[in-house]
mmCIF file of C-alpha atoms in Angstrom:
data_model
loop_
_atom_site.group_PDB
_atom_site.id
_atom_site.type_symbol
_atom_site.label_atom_id
_atom_site.label_comp_id
_atom_site.label_asym_id
_atom_site.label_seq_id
_atom_site.Cartn_x
_atom_site.Cartn_y
_atom_site.Cartn_z
ATOM 1 C CA UNK A 1 57.657 46.886 -30.499
ATOM 2 C CA UNK A 2 56.905 48.354 -27.106
ATOM 3 C CA UNK A 3 54.927 45.504 -25.504
ATOM 4 C CA UNK A 4 57.562 42.894 -26.370
ATOM 5 C CA UNK A 5 60.462 45.042 -25.134
ATOM 6 C CA UNK A 6 58.670 45.661 -21.854
ATOM 7 C CA UNK A 7 58.167 41.937 -21.301
ATOM 8 C CA UNK A 8 61.822 41.196 -22.100
ATOM 9 C CA UNK A 9 62.944 43.793 -19.541
ATOM 10 C CA UNK A 10 60.480 42.544 -16.941
ATOM 11 C CA UNK A 11 60.790 38.766 -17.379
ATOM 12 C CA UNK A 12 63.857 38.018 -19.521
ATOM 13 C CA UNK A 13 66.718 36.166 -17.867
ATOM 14 C CA UNK A 14 70.243 36.754 -19.150
ATOM 15 C CA UNK A 15 72.501 33.708 -18.909
ATOM 16 C CA UNK A 16 76.141 34.481 -19.743
ATOM 17 C CA UNK A 17 77.506 34.709 -22.296
ATOM 18 C CA UNK A 18 74.754 35.135 -24.857
ATOM 19 C CA UNK A 19 71.564 33.402 -23.796
ATOM 20 C CA UNK A 20 68.318 35.271 -23.113
ATOM 21 C CA UNK A 21 65.611 33.121 -21.556
ATOM 22 C CA UNK A 22 62.040 34.215 -22.229
ATOM 23 C CA UNK A 23 60.343 31.024 -21.112
ATOM 24 C CA UNK A 24 57.624 32.833 -19.163
ATOM 25 C CA UNK A 25 55.874 34.345 -22.183
ATOM 26 C CA UNK A 26 57.319 32.802 -25.366
ATOM 27 C CA UNK A 27 59.230 29.519 -25.227
ATOM 28 C CA UNK A 28 57.766 27.422 -22.389
ATOM 29 C CA UNK A 29 54.731 29.399 -21.296
ATOM 30 C CA UNK A 30 53.059 31.466 -24.011
ATOM 31 C CA UNK A 31 51.016 34.629 -23.489
ATOM 32 C CA UNK A 32 48.269 34.550 -26.156
ATOM 33 C CA UNK A 33 47.477 38.263 -25.748
ATOM 34 C CA UNK A 34 51.091 39.269 -26.404
ATOM 35 C CA UNK A 35 51.261 36.800 -29.327
ATOM 36 C CA UNK A 36 48.223 38.441 -30.892
ATOM 37 C CA UNK A 37 49.812 41.906 -30.528
ATOM 38 C CA UNK A 38 53.023 40.538 -32.062
ATOM 39 C CA UNK A 39 51.077 39.023 -34.978
ATOM 40 C CA UNK A 40 49.273 42.290 -35.659
ATOM 41 C CA UNK A 41 52.549 44.223 -35.522
ATOM 42 C CA UNK A 42 54.061 41.918 -38.174
ATOM 43 C CA UNK A 43 50.915 42.228 -40.301
ATOM 44 C CA UNK A 44 51.141 46.031 -40.108
ATOM 45 C CA UNK A 45 54.829 46.085 -40.997
ATOM 46 C CA UNK A 46 54.481 43.730 -43.975
ATOM 47 C CA UNK A 47 51.099 45.034 -45.203
ATOM 48 C CA UNK A 48 50.938 45.519 -48.963
ATOM 49 C CA UNK A 49 53.955 43.248 -49.632
ATOM 50 C CA UNK A 50 51.854 40.531 -51.281
ATOM 51 C CA UNK A 51 52.598 37.851 -48.703
ATOM 52 C CA UNK A 52 50.898 34.562 -49.679
ATOM 53 C CA UNK A 53 52.083 32.417 -46.746
ATOM 54 C CA UNK A 54 53.808 32.785 -43.396
ATOM 55 C CA UNK A 55 56.598 30.244 -42.820
ATOM 56 C CA UNK A 56 58.109 29.402 -39.440
ATOM 57 C CA UNK A 57 60.388 26.864 -37.757
ATOM 58 C CA UNK A 58 59.068 24.477 -35.102
ATOM 59 C CA UNK A 59 58.391 24.810 -32.294
ATOM 60 C CA UNK A 60 58.921 28.225 -30.656
ATOM 61 C CA UNK A 61 58.114 30.107 -33.865
ATOM 62 C CA UNK A 62 54.647 28.569 -34.178
ATOM 63 C CA UNK A 63 52.701 30.725 -31.694
ATOM 64 C CA UNK A 64 53.767 34.171 -32.974
ATOM 65 C CA UNK A 65 53.740 33.025 -36.617
ATOM 66 C CA UNK A 66 50.203 31.640 -36.278
ATOM 67 C CA UNK A 67 49.005 34.997 -34.993
ATOM 68 C CA UNK A 68 50.788 36.816 -37.847
ATOM 69 C CA UNK A 69 49.189 34.441 -40.371
ATOM 70 C CA UNK A 70 45.783 35.060 -38.794
ATOM 71 C CA UNK A 71 46.237 38.842 -38.960
ATOM 72 C CA UNK A 72 47.417 38.603 -42.603
ATOM 73 C CA UNK A 73 44.677 36.098 -43.544
ATOM 74 C CA UNK A 74 47.118 33.607 -45.077
ATOM 75 C CA UNK A 75 48.082 30.013 -44.154
ATOM 76 C CA UNK A 76 51.041 29.164 -41.923
ATOM 77 C CA UNK A 77 53.606 26.582 -43.095
ATOM 78 C CA UNK A 78 55.803 24.894 -40.465
ATOM 79 C CA UNK A 79 59.379 23.846 -41.226
ATOM 80 C CA UNK A 80 60.244 20.746 -39.212
ATOM 81 C CA UNK A 81 63.564 19.915 -37.605
ATOM 82 C CA UNK A 82 64.597 16.329 -38.364
ATOM 83 C CA UNK A 83 67.634 14.658 -36.812
ATOM 84 C CA UNK A 84 68.861 13.291 -40.150
ATOM 85 C CA UNK A 85 68.317 13.397 -43.897
ATOM 86 C CA UNK A 86 65.196 11.649 -45.178
ATOM 87 C CA UNK A 87 65.096 10.360 -48.750
ATOM 88 C CA UNK A 88 61.720 11.483 -50.028
ATOM 89 C CA UNK A 89 60.968 13.330 -53.229
ATOM 90 C CA UNK A 90 58.184 15.298 -51.530
ATOM 91 C CA UNK A 91 60.567 16.944 -49.062
ATOM 92 C CA UNK A 92 63.113 19.717 -49.365
ATOM 93 C CA UNK A 93 65.874 19.508 -46.762
ATOM 94 C CA UNK A 94 68.870 21.598 -45.771
ATOM 95 C CA UNK A 95 71.324 21.232 -42.920
ATOM 96 C CA UNK A 96 71.351 23.944 -40.252
ATOM 97 C CA UNK A 97 74.097 24.144 -37.626
ATOM 98 C CA UNK A 98 73.383 26.108 -34.487
ATOM 99 C CA UNK A 99 76.380 28.199 -33.459
ATOM 100 C CA UNK A 100 75.044 28.415 -29.924
ATOM 101 C CA UNK A 101 74.631 24.706 -29.281
ATOM 102 C CA UNK A 102 77.034 23.377 -31.983
ATOM 103 C CA UNK A 103 74.394 20.876 -33.040
ATOM 104 C CA UNK A 104 73.000 20.239 -36.517
ATOM 105 C CA UNK A 105 69.600 19.284 -37.821
ATOM 106 C CA UNK A 106 67.874 18.912 -41.171
ATOM 107 C CA UNK A 107 65.363 21.702 -41.705
ATOM 108 C CA UNK A 108 62.525 20.176 -43.700
ATOM 109 C CA UNK A 109 59.770 21.578 -45.929
ATOM 110 C CA UNK A 110 56.956 19.464 -47.358
ATOM 111 C CA UNK A 111 57.099 20.341 -51.045
ATOM 112 C CA UNK A 112 53.334 20.456 -51.565
ATOM 113 C CA UNK A 113 52.778 23.525 -49.375
ATOM 114 C CA UNK A 114 55.151 26.059 -50.993
ATOM 115 C CA UNK A 115 55.577 26.618 -54.731
ATOM 116 C CA UNK A 116 56.715 29.177 -57.302
ATOM 117 C CA UNK A 117 53.592 31.291 -56.803
ATOM 118 C CA UNK A 118 54.413 31.920 -53.145
ATOM 119 C CA UNK A 119 55.860 35.105 -51.704
ATOM 120 C CA UNK A 120 56.579 34.176 -48.104
ATOM 121 C CA UNK A 121 57.125 35.954 -44.829
ATOM 122 C CA UNK A 122 59.581 33.973 -42.671
ATOM 123 C CA UNK A 123 58.968 34.432 -38.930
ATOM 124 C CA UNK A 124 61.207 33.162 -36.148
ATOM 125 C CA UNK A 125 61.534 33.863 -32.440
ATOM 126 C CA UNK A 126 65.274 34.641 -32.286
ATOM 127 C CA UNK A 127 67.880 35.986 -34.726
ATOM 128 C CA UNK A 128 71.528 35.605 -33.656
ATOM 129 C CA UNK A 129 73.925 34.223 -36.272
ATOM 130 C CA UNK A 130 71.175 33.879 -38.852
ATOM 131 C CA UNK A 131 71.714 30.174 -39.461
ATOM 132 C CA UNK A 132 68.080 29.113 -39.070
ATOM 133 C CA UNK A 133 66.760 32.013 -41.190
ATOM 134 C CA UNK A 134 69.365 31.293 -43.883
ATOM 135 C CA UNK A 135 68.288 27.644 -43.896
ATOM 136 C CA UNK A 136 64.647 28.681 -44.281
ATOM 137 C CA UNK A 137 65.610 30.957 -47.202
ATOM 138 C CA UNK A 138 67.465 28.059 -48.893
ATOM 139 C CA UNK A 139 64.315 25.920 -48.612
ATOM 140 C CA UNK A 140 62.212 28.695 -50.178
ATOM 141 C CA UNK A 141 64.674 28.816 -53.111
ATOM 142 C CA UNK A 142 64.435 25.010 -53.539
ATOM 143 C CA UNK A 143 60.646 25.447 -53.743
ATOM 144 C CA UNK A 144 61.119 28.326 -56.257
ATOM 145 C CA UNK A 145 59.272 30.704 -53.948
ATOM 146 C CA UNK A 146 60.321 34.281 -53.201
ATOM 147 C CA UNK A 147 60.870 35.867 -49.799
ATOM 148 C CA UNK A 148 58.772 38.937 -48.957
ATOM 149 C CA UNK A 149 60.588 39.525 -45.687
ATOM 150 C CA UNK A 150 61.935 38.144 -42.453
ATOM 151 C CA UNK A 151 60.126 38.912 -39.214
ATOM 152 C CA UNK A 152 61.957 38.307 -35.932
ATOM 153 C CA UNK A 153 60.726 38.748 -32.383
ATOM 154 C CA UNK A 154 64.088 39.108 -30.599
ATOM 155 C CA UNK A 155 67.270 40.046 -32.433
ATOM 156 C CA UNK A 156 70.690 39.885 -30.804
ATOM 157 C CA UNK A 157 72.002 42.811 -32.816
ATOM 158 C CA UNK A 158 75.527 42.263 -31.500
ATOM 159 C CA UNK A 159 75.664 38.965 -33.424
ATOM 160 C CA UNK A 160 76.064 38.888 -37.231
ATOM 161 C CA UNK A 161 72.668 37.473 -38.364
ATOM 162 C CA UNK A 162 70.873 40.757 -39.041
ATOM 163 C CA UNK A 163 73.684 42.282 -41.103
ATOM 164 C CA UNK A 164 74.225 39.061 -43.088
ATOM 165 C CA UNK A 165 70.545 38.962 -44.103
ATOM 166 C CA UNK A 166 70.328 42.683 -44.896
ATOM 167 C CA UNK A 167 73.508 42.385 -47.016
ATOM 168 C CA UNK A 168 71.667 39.792 -49.127
ATOM 169 C CA UNK A 169 68.894 42.314 -49.747
ATOM 170 C CA UNK A 170 66.255 40.927 -47.400
ATOM 171 C CA UNK A 171 63.726 43.103 -45.592
ATOM 172 C CA UNK A 172 64.460 42.147 -41.970
ATOM 173 C CA UNK A 173 62.097 43.485 -39.310
ATOM 174 C CA UNK A 174 62.928 42.692 -35.682
ATOM 175 C CA UNK A 175 60.461 43.721 -33.003
ATOM 176 C CA UNK A 176 63.066 43.905 -30.230
ATOM 177 C CA UNK A 177 66.713 44.613 -31.163
ATOM 178 C CA UNK A 178 69.126 43.917 -28.330
ATOM 179 C CA UNK A 179 72.303 46.020 -28.446
ATOM 180 C CA UNK A 180 73.861 44.439 -25.368
ATOM 181 C CA UNK A 181 72.911 42.304 -22.395
ATOM 182 C CA UNK A 182 74.528 41.022 -19.274
ATOM 183 C CA UNK A 183 73.394 39.610 -15.971
ATOM 184 C CA UNK A 184 74.232 42.735 -13.963
ATOM 185 C CA UNK A 185 72.960 45.520 -16.221
ATOM 186 C CA UNK A 186 70.202 43.613 -17.967
ATOM 187 C CA UNK A 187 69.103 44.156 -21.539
ATOM 188 C CA UNK A 188 69.748 47.285 -23.615
ATOM 189 C CA UNK A 189 67.955 47.808 -26.915
ATOM 190 C CA UNK A 190 69.248 49.417 -30.107
ATOM 191 C CA UNK A 191 68.139 53.083 -30.191
ATOM 192 C CA UNK A 192 65.684 53.595 -33.059
ATOM 193 C CA UNK B 1 32.706 20.074 -34.467
ATOM 194 C CA UNK B 2 31.323 20.601 -37.941
ATOM 195 C CA UNK B 3 34.108 22.700 -39.506
ATOM 196 C CA UNK B 4 36.841 20.273 -38.427
ATOM 197 C CA UNK B 5 34.925 17.187 -39.612
ATOM 198 C CA UNK B 6 34.334 18.811 -43.000
ATOM 199 C CA UNK B 7 38.047 19.526 -43.417
ATOM 200 C CA UNK B 8 38.979 15.961 -42.441
ATOM 201 C CA UNK B 9 36.574 14.576 -45.041
ATOM 202 C CA UNK B 10 37.766 17.012 -47.711
ATOM 203 C CA UNK B 11 41.535 16.961 -47.107
ATOM 204 C CA UNK B 12 42.401 14.048 -44.802
ATOM 205 C CA UNK B 13 44.494 11.235 -46.257
ATOM 206 C CA UNK B 14 44.057 7.745 -44.847
ATOM 207 C CA UNK B 15 47.242 5.672 -44.877
ATOM 208 C CA UNK B 16 46.692 2.034 -43.903
ATOM 209 C CA UNK B 17 46.437 0.738 -41.326
ATOM 210 C CA UNK B 18 45.719 3.565 -38.892
ATOM 211 C CA UNK B 19 47.300 6.835 -40.019
ATOM 212 C CA UNK B 20 45.253 9.909 -40.918
ATOM 213 C CA UNK B 21 47.296 12.688 -42.503
ATOM 214 C CA UNK B 22 45.945 16.202 -42.030
ATOM 215 C CA UNK B 23 49.068 18.063 -43.090
ATOM 216 C CA UNK B 24 47.187 20.577 -45.222
ATOM 217 C CA UNK B 25 45.418 22.336 -42.350
ATOM 218 C CA UNK B 26 46.920 21.122 -39.043
ATOM 219 C CA UNK B 27 50.330 19.424 -38.982
ATOM 220 C CA UNK B 28 52.437 20.923 -41.782
ATOM 221 C CA UNK B 29 50.303 23.768 -43.075
ATOM 222 C CA UNK B 30 48.029 25.412 -40.513
ATOM 223 C CA UNK B 31 44.775 27.225 -41.252
ATOM 224 C CA UNK B 32 44.570 30.070 -38.703
ATOM 225 C CA UNK B 33 40.834 30.610 -39.285
ATOM 226 C CA UNK B 34 40.029 26.967 -38.519
ATOM 227 C CA UNK B 35 42.377 27.073 -35.494
ATOM 228 C CA UNK B 36 40.471 30.059 -34.127
ATOM 229 C CA UNK B 37 37.144 28.225 -34.556
ATOM 230 C CA UNK B 38 38.652 25.183 -32.837
ATOM 231 C CA UNK B 39 39.926 27.329 -29.955
ATOM 232 C CA UNK B 40 36.510 28.944 -29.476
ATOM 233 C CA UNK B 41 34.805 25.548 -29.538
ATOM 234 C CA UNK B 42 37.096 24.294 -26.744
ATOM 235 C CA UNK B 43 36.491 27.493 -24.768
ATOM 236 C CA UNK B 44 32.723 27.005 -25.100
ATOM 237 C CA UNK B 45 32.872 23.365 -24.065
ATOM 238 C CA UNK B 46 35.063 23.965 -21.010
ATOM 239 C CA UNK B 47 33.497 27.301 -19.966
ATOM 240 C CA UNK B 48 32.846 27.564 -16.236
ATOM 241 C CA UNK B 49 35.260 24.740 -15.365
ATOM 242 C CA UNK B 50 37.771 27.072 -13.696
ATOM 243 C CA UNK B 51 40.612 26.412 -16.140
ATOM 244 C CA UNK B 52 43.739 28.368 -15.108
ATOM 245 C CA UNK B 53 46.074 27.215 -17.901
ATOM 246 C CA UNK B 54 45.954 25.342 -21.178
ATOM 247 C CA UNK B 55 48.698 22.701 -21.539
ATOM 248 C CA UNK B 56 49.770 21.111 -24.825
ATOM 249 C CA UNK B 57 52.521 18.944 -26.323
ATOM 250 C CA UNK B 58 54.923 20.326 -28.924
ATOM 251 C CA UNK B 59 54.651 20.851 -31.765
ATOM 252 C CA UNK B 60 51.365 20.045 -33.526
ATOM 253 C CA UNK B 61 49.293 20.859 -30.432
ATOM 254 C CA UNK B 62 50.602 24.426 -30.192
ATOM 255 C CA UNK B 63 48.439 26.115 -32.836
ATOM 256 C CA UNK B 64 45.012 24.886 -31.654
ATOM 257 C CA UNK B 65 45.994 25.127 -27.971
ATOM 258 C CA UNK B 66 47.167 28.726 -28.392
ATOM 259 C CA UNK B 67 43.793 29.659 -29.864
ATOM 260 C CA UNK B 68 41.986 27.873 -27.019
ATOM 261 C CA UNK B 69 44.142 29.722 -24.460
ATOM 262 C CA UNK B 70 43.373 33.015 -26.209
ATOM 263 C CA UNK B 71 39.624 32.318 -26.169
ATOM 264 C CA UNK B 72 39.788 31.302 -22.483
ATOM 265 C CA UNK B 73 42.073 34.240 -21.554
ATOM 266 C CA UNK B 74 44.644 32.021 -19.825
ATOM 267 C CA UNK B 75 48.327 31.252 -20.564
ATOM 268 C CA UNK B 76 49.454 28.278 -22.633
ATOM 269 C CA UNK B 77 52.151 25.947 -21.249
ATOM 270 C CA UNK B 78 54.070 23.756 -23.717
ATOM 271 C CA UNK B 79 55.320 20.290 -22.773
ATOM 272 C CA UNK B 80 58.545 19.555 -24.617
ATOM 273 C CA UNK B 81 59.651 16.227 -26.071
ATOM 274 C CA UNK B 82 63.261 15.473 -25.122
ATOM 275 C CA UNK B 83 65.189 12.491 -26.483
ATOM 276 C CA UNK B 84 66.501 11.500 -23.036
ATOM 277 C CA UNK B 85 66.206 12.186 -19.329
ATOM 278 C CA UNK B 86 67.694 15.456 -18.109
ATOM 279 C CA UNK B 87 68.823 15.793 -14.505
ATOM 280 C CA UNK B 88 67.419 19.138 -13.422
ATOM 281 C CA UNK B 89 65.400 19.869 -10.317
ATOM 282 C CA UNK B 90 63.326 22.449 -12.196
ATOM 283 C CA UNK B 91 61.949 19.865 -14.623
ATOM 284 C CA UNK B 92 59.328 17.156 -14.336
ATOM 285 C CA UNK B 93 59.828 14.313 -16.805
ATOM 286 C CA UNK B 94 57.974 11.152 -17.744
ATOM 287 C CA UNK B 95 58.611 8.628 -20.491
ATOM 288 C CA UNK B 96 56.026 8.310 -23.236
ATOM 289 C CA UNK B 97 56.094 5.448 -25.750
ATOM 290 C CA UNK B 98 54.217 5.907 -28.986
ATOM 291 C CA UNK B 99 52.366 2.721 -29.960
ATOM 292 C CA UNK B 100 52.219 3.905 -33.576
ATOM 293 C CA UNK B 101 55.924 4.539 -34.092
ATOM 294 C CA UNK B 102 57.277 2.357 -31.231
ATOM 295 C CA UNK B 103 59.579 5.184 -30.188
ATOM 296 C CA UNK B 104 59.975 6.765 -26.761
ATOM 297 C CA UNK B 105 60.660 10.274 -25.566
ATOM 298 C CA UNK B 106 60.789 12.133 -22.272
ATOM 299 C CA UNK B 107 57.815 14.478 -21.954
ATOM 300 C CA UNK B 108 59.072 17.492 -20.018
ATOM 301 C CA UNK B 109 57.408 20.227 -17.969
ATOM 302 C CA UNK B 110 59.276 23.234 -16.583
ATOM 303 C CA UNK B 111 58.245 23.184 -12.932
ATOM 304 C CA UNK B 112 57.873 26.934 -12.569
ATOM 305 C CA UNK B 113 54.874 27.198 -14.909
ATOM 306 C CA UNK B 114 52.432 24.741 -13.294
ATOM 307 C CA UNK B 115 51.745 24.408 -9.560
ATOM 308 C CA UNK B 116 49.167 23.211 -7.049
ATOM 309 C CA UNK B 117 46.877 26.162 -7.753
ATOM 310 C CA UNK B 118 46.451 25.161 -11.393
ATOM 311 C CA UNK B 119 43.425 23.454 -12.899
ATOM 312 C CA UNK B 120 44.550 22.671 -16.412
ATOM 313 C CA UNK B 121 42.953 21.878 -19.739
ATOM 314 C CA UNK B 122 45.181 19.479 -21.711
ATOM 315 C CA UNK B 123 44.835 19.912 -25.491
ATOM 316 C CA UNK B 124 46.356 17.656 -28.136
ATOM 317 C CA UNK B 125 45.834 17.144 -31.847
ATOM 318 C CA UNK B 126 45.293 13.352 -31.872
ATOM 319 C CA UNK B 127 44.034 10.768 -29.379
ATOM 320 C CA UNK B 128 44.680 7.115 -30.276
ATOM 321 C CA UNK B 129 46.096 4.902 -27.524
ATOM 322 C CA UNK B 130 46.166 7.775 -25.047
ATOM 323 C CA UNK B 131 49.873 7.493 -24.274
ATOM 324 C CA UNK B 132 50.716 11.185 -24.770
ATOM 325 C CA UNK B 133 47.650 12.397 -22.825
ATOM 326 C CA UNK B 134 48.418 9.949 -20.005
ATOM 327 C CA UNK B 135 51.997 11.266 -19.885
ATOM 328 C CA UNK B 136 50.708 14.848 -19.694
ATOM 329 C CA UNK B 137 48.373 13.845 -16.831
ATOM 330 C CA UNK B 138 51.313 12.242 -14.959
ATOM 331 C CA UNK B 139 53.258 15.514 -15.275
ATOM 332 C CA UNK B 140 50.290 17.497 -13.904
ATOM 333 C CA UNK B 141 50.221 15.140 -10.891
ATOM 334 C CA UNK B 142 53.954 15.635 -10.327
ATOM 335 C CA UNK B 143 53.286 19.398 -10.289
ATOM 336 C CA UNK B 144 50.334 18.837 -7.875
ATOM 337 C CA UNK B 145 47.946 20.426 -10.358
ATOM 338 C CA UNK B 146 44.478 19.126 -11.190
ATOM 339 C CA UNK B 147 43.059 18.341 -14.623
ATOM 340 C CA UNK B 148 39.907 20.200 -15.679
ATOM 341 C CA UNK B 149 39.592 18.238 -18.876
ATOM 342 C CA UNK B 150 41.184 16.846 -22.001
ATOM 343 C CA UNK B 151 40.447 18.484 -25.344
ATOM 344 C CA UNK B 152 41.287 16.562 -28.520
ATOM 345 C CA UNK B 153 40.914 17.610 -32.132
ATOM 346 C CA UNK B 154 40.851 14.173 -33.772
ATOM 347 C CA UNK B 155 40.041 11.007 -31.858
ATOM 348 C CA UNK B 156 40.457 7.548 -33.333
ATOM 349 C CA UNK B 157 37.553 6.120 -31.383
ATOM 350 C CA UNK B 158 38.375 2.582 -32.541
ATOM 351 C CA UNK B 159 41.584 2.755 -30.472
ATOM 352 C CA UNK B 160 41.527 2.510 -26.649
ATOM 353 C CA UNK B 161 42.690 6.029 -25.608
ATOM 354 C CA UNK B 162 39.264 7.631 -25.137
ATOM 355 C CA UNK B 163 37.848 4.825 -23.027
ATOM 356 C CA UNK B 164 40.998 4.573 -20.910
ATOM 357 C CA UNK B 165 40.840 8.275 -20.033
ATOM 358 C CA UNK B 166 37.085 8.274 -19.388
ATOM 359 C CA UNK B 167 37.492 5.206 -17.125
ATOM 360 C CA UNK B 168 39.879 7.298 -15.012
ATOM 361 C CA UNK B 169 37.161 9.920 -14.595
ATOM 362 C CA UNK B 170 38.455 12.550 -16.996
ATOM 363 C CA UNK B 171 36.206 14.865 -18.994
ATOM 364 C CA UNK B 172 37.358 14.052 -22.537
ATOM 365 C CA UNK B 173 35.976 16.221 -25.329
ATOM 366 C CA UNK B 174 36.974 15.290 -28.894
ATOM 367 C CA UNK B 175 35.914 17.588 -31.727
ATOM 368 C CA UNK B 176 36.014 14.861 -34.370
ATOM 369 C CA UNK B 177 35.502 11.234 -33.326
ATOM 370 C CA UNK B 178 36.453 8.749 -36.026
ATOM 371 C CA UNK B 179 34.546 5.449 -35.869
ATOM 372 C CA UNK B 180 36.369 3.880 -38.801
ATOM 373 C CA UNK B 181 38.556 4.836 -41.705
ATOM 374 C CA UNK B 182 40.095 3.190 -44.722
ATOM 375 C CA UNK B 183 41.546 4.263 -48.004
ATOM 376 C CA UNK B 184 38.585 3.131 -50.099
ATOM 377 C CA UNK B 185 35.626 4.321 -48.016
ATOM 378 C CA UNK B 186 37.270 7.287 -46.313
ATOM 379 C CA UNK B 187 36.502 8.495 -42.823
ATOM 380 C CA UNK B 188 33.334 7.721 -40.856
ATOM 381 C CA UNK B 189 32.556 9.596 -37.656
ATOM 382 C CA UNK B 190 30.893 8.343 -34.466
ATOM 383 C CA UNK B 191 27.169 9.220 -34.581
ATOM 384 C CA UNK B 192 26.393 11.749 -31.838
#
C-alpha cells in the first residue's frame, strides 16, 4: 500500500538489529487520515470474504482495525493483554511470548463477543515471528470461529511469521512488506 | 449525546457498587458507527477552540479519540500506561492511582509529540474521580502545552471528577452524565 510505504520511508526509524519505530503516525501519535486509507485498503482486499467481525490486539492495532471495521461495516473485537492467567469461564486465554522482548502475556478474548457463527479478519500492526497472530488464531479456534484472513500493516518479511501463517493456509495480506532494513540504507520493501 | 445514552440504557451492565460495563460497544467490542457519531459530536462541541491535537489514554480511549481526531482533522497522541517509572529524557511520566482498583501506573507521554505550541483536547472513555484526566493534564503541563478541553464519553456525575476539573477552570464536556445507577433501577442521567 503506497501511502503506508511512503510514510515508513519518510518517518520510520530503524533501530538495530530488528526494530522499526513508527511512533509518529502509528504507535504513539496516530494519523487518522492514513488510518482511514489503511482501513479502506483492508476492506477492499477482503471484500466478499464474508467477514463478520474484525479482531485486533490492544493497543496499537486498535486504530487501524477500527477503521477497517468501519469500512467493512462490522464490529471490532479487542483482544486484551493480561499479565497472568485469570480463572473465568467467560474468557478464553492463551499465552503469547514475544521473541523480540522475551516477555510473555496472556492474550484474552471475552467469550460473549465471538462465536461459531463468526468469520473473522485479524488485524495487527506488525508481523515478525507471528507469535501474536498465532495466539489470536488459537483464541478464534477456542471460540469455534473461523478466520477469513490476517491483515498486517508492516511485515518484516525477513522474519518467519508470514511463511508460518501461509503454510497453515491463511490468507495473509500485508500492506508494507519489508525485505531488509538497516540504519544506514534504510528500509527496502519486497518487490511485488 | 442521544445515541450514546440509548446504548448505555440498552446494553450497559451495572455491577455494584459503582461499575458500569459497556463491553458490548466500547471496551471489548467496539461499534465503529457509534464511535464515528461520538467523534463528530466532540468535534462539534469543541469547534473553533483551536485544538491542535487530540490526546487520549490507552487503550479504551483510542477508538473514540481517533474518530474525534479524524473529525477535527488533527493527529491523535496516545498516553501509555507503564507499570513503573522509566528513566528516559524523551518521556514525561506521572503516577496515576485508580480509586476504583487501588492500583497505580505511570502515565507516559513521548515528549516529541506534544510541545508548547499545542492546545490539546483530552478524550477519555470514563470520568469518575478524575485521576486519569488529572494525570493527563499534568503531562500536558510538563510538555508546556495548554488544554483546550476535556471530552468524556461516560461521566459518573455522583463521583467528584467532574466538579474537580471544572473547579480548575477546565471546559469539561461529557456525552452521557450518569446521576445514579443501580442493578435494580438501571441508569439515570443528569437532566440537562
